[in-house]
Short mmCIF file of C-alpha atoms and ligand atoms in Angstrom, two decimals:
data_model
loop_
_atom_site.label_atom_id
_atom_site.label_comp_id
_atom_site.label_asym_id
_atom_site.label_seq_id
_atom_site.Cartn_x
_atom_site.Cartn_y
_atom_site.Cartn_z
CA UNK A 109 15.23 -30.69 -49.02
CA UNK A 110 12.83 -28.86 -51.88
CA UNK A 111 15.52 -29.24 -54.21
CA UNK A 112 16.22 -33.06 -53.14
CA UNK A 113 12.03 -33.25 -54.01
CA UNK A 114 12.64 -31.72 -57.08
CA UNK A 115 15.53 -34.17 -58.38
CA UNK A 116 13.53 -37.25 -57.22
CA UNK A 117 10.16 -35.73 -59.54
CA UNK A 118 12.60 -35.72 -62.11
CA UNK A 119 13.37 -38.66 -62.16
CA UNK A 120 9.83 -40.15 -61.82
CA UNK A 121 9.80 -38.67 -65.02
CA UNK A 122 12.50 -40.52 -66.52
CA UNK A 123 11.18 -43.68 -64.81
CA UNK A 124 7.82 -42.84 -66.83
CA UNK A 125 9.84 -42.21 -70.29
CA UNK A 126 11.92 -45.32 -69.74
CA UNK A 127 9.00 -47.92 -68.97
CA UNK A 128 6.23 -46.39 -71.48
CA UNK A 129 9.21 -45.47 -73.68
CA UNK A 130 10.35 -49.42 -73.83
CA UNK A 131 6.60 -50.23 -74.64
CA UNK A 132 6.25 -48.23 -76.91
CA UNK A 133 9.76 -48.82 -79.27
CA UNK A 134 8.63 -52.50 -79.58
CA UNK A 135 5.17 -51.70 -81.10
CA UNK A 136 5.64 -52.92 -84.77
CA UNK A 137 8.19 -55.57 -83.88
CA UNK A 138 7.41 -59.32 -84.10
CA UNK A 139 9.44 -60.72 -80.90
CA UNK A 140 7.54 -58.26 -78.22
CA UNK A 141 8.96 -58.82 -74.41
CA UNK A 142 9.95 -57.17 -71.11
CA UNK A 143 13.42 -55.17 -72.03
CA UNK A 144 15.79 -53.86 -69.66
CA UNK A 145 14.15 -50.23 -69.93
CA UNK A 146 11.01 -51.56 -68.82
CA UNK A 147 12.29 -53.22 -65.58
CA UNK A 148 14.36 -50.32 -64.96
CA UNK A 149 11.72 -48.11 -65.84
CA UNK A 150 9.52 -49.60 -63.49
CA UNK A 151 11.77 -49.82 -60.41
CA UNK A 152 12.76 -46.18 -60.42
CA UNK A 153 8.33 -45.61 -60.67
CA UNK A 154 8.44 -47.39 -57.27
CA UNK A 155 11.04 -46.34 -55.42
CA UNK A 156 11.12 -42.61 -56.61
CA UNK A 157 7.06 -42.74 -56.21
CA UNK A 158 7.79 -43.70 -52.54
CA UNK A 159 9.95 -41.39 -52.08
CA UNK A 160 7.66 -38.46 -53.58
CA UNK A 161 5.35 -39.73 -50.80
CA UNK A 162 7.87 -40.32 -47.98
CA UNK A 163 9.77 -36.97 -47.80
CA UNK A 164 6.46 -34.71 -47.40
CA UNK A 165 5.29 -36.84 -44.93
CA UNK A 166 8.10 -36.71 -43.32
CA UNK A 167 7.47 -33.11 -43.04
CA UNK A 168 11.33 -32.14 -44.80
CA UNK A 169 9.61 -31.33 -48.37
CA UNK A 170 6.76 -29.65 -49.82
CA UNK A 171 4.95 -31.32 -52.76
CA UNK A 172 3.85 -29.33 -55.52
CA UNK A 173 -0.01 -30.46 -54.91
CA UNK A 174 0.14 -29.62 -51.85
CA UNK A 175 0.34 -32.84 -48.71
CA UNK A 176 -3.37 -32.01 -47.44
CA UNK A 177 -4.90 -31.63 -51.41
CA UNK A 178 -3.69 -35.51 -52.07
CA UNK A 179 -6.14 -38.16 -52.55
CA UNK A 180 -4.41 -41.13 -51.11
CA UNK A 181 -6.65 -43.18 -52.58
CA UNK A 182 -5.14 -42.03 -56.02
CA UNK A 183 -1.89 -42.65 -54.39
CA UNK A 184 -2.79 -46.56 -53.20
CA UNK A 185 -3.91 -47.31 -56.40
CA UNK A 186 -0.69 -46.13 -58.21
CA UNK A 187 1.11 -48.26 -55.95
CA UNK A 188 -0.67 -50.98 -56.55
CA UNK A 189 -0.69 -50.55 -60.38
CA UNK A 190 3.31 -49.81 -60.16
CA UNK A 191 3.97 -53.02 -58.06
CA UNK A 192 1.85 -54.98 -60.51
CA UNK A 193 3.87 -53.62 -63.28
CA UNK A 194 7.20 -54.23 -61.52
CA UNK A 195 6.31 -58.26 -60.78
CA UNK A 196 5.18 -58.47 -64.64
CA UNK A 197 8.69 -56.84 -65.29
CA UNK A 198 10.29 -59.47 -63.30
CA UNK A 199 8.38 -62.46 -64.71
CA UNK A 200 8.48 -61.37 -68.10
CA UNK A 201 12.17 -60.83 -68.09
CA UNK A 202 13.03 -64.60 -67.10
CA UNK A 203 10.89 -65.91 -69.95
CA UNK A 204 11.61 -66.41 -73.66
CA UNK A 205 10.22 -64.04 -76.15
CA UNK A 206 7.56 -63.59 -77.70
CA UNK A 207 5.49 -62.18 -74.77
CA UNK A 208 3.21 -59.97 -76.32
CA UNK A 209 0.46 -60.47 -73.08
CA UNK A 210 3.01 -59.02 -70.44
CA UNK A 211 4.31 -56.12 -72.84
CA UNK A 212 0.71 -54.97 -73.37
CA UNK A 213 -0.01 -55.24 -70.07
CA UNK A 214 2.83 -53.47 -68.59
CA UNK A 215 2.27 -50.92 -71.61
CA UNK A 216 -1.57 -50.31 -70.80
CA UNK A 217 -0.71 -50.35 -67.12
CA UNK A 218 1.63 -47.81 -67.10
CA UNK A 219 -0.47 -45.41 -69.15
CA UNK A 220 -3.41 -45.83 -66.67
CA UNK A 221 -1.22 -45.01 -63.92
CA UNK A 222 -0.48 -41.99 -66.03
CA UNK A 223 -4.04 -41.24 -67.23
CA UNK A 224 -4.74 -41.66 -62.93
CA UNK A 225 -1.91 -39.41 -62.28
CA UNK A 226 -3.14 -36.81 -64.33
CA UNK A 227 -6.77 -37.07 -64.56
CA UNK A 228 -7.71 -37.80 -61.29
C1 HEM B 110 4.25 -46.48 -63.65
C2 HEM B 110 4.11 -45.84 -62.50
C3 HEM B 110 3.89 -44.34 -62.35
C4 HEM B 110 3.65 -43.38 -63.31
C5 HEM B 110 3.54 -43.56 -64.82
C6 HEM B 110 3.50 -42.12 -62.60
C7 HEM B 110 3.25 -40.88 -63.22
C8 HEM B 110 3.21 -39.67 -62.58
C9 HEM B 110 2.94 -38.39 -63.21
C10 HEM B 110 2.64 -38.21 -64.71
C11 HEM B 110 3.00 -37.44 -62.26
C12 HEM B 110 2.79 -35.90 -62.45
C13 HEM B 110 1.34 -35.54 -62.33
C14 HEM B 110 0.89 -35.47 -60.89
O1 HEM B 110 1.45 -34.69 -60.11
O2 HEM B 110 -0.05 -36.23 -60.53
C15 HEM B 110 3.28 -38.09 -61.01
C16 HEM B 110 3.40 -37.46 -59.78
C17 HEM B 110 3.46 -38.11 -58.58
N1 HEM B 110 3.59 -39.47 -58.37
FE1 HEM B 110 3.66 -40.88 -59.79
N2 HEM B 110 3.67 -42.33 -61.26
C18 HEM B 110 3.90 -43.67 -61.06
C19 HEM B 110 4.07 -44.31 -59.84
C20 HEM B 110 3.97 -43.71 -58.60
C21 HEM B 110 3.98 -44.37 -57.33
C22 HEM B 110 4.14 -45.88 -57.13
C23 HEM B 110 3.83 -43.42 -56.37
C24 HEM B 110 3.77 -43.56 -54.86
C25 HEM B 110 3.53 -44.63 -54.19
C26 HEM B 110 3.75 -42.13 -57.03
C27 HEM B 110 3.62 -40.92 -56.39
C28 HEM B 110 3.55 -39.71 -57.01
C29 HEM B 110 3.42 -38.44 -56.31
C30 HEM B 110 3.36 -38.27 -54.81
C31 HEM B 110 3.36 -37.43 -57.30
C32 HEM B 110 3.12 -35.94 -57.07
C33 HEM B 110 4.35 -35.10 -57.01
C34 HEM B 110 3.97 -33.65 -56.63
O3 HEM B 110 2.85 -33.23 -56.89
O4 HEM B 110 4.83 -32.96 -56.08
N3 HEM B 110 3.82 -42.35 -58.39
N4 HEM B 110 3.41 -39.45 -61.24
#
């Protein structure tokens, strides 16, 4: 199952590129909202994210961190960060443009989650 770990990873990656990627292309524009990257983006942060999760403890894959070495507190909070990103994704895609609060918020939530990912 390591190598159905590996393809999941992968594509929390591309969930990461496609959320902060959205963010990011809309920086200079004038008409700033929630675009289909973004929602995608954040979906495939939750589900593959629960899946990185689910599989170890499931005892059929081996994280790269190693199951004992995670903080699960680290984990929590980048669930909670990704669902909060995922409802603003949602809300902000039903409502006209411009939205400049939910895009920055997504934008600066997503790189926390990465900073936390990283850093912590
Ligand atoms: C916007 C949301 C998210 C972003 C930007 C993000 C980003 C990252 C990054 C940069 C890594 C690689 C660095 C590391 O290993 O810590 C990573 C790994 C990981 N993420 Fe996320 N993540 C997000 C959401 C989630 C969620 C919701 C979960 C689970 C509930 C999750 C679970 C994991 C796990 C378990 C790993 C470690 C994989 C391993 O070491 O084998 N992530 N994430």
């Amino acid at each position: 199952m390591d190598i159905v770990y590996d393809i999941i990873l992968i594509l929390h990656f591309i969930g990461l590129a496609s959320v902060v990627g959205g963010f990011l292309v809309q920086m200079k524009s004038t008409d700033r909202g929630v675009n289909p990257a973004m929602v995608h983006g954040a979906l495939t942060q939750l589900v593959t994210g629960l899946l990185l999760v689910g599989l170890p403890e499931m005892g059929v894959a081996t994280p790269y961190t190693g199951w004992e070495a995670w903080d699960h507190t680290k984990i929590a909070i980048k669930l909670i960060l990704t669902v909060i990103i995922t409802i603003l994704a949602f809300v902000g895609r039903r409502k006209p443009r411009p939205q400049t609060g939910i895009w920055g918020a997504i934008g600066g939530l997503s790189i926390a989650t990465i900073v936390i990912a990283v850093v912590w």
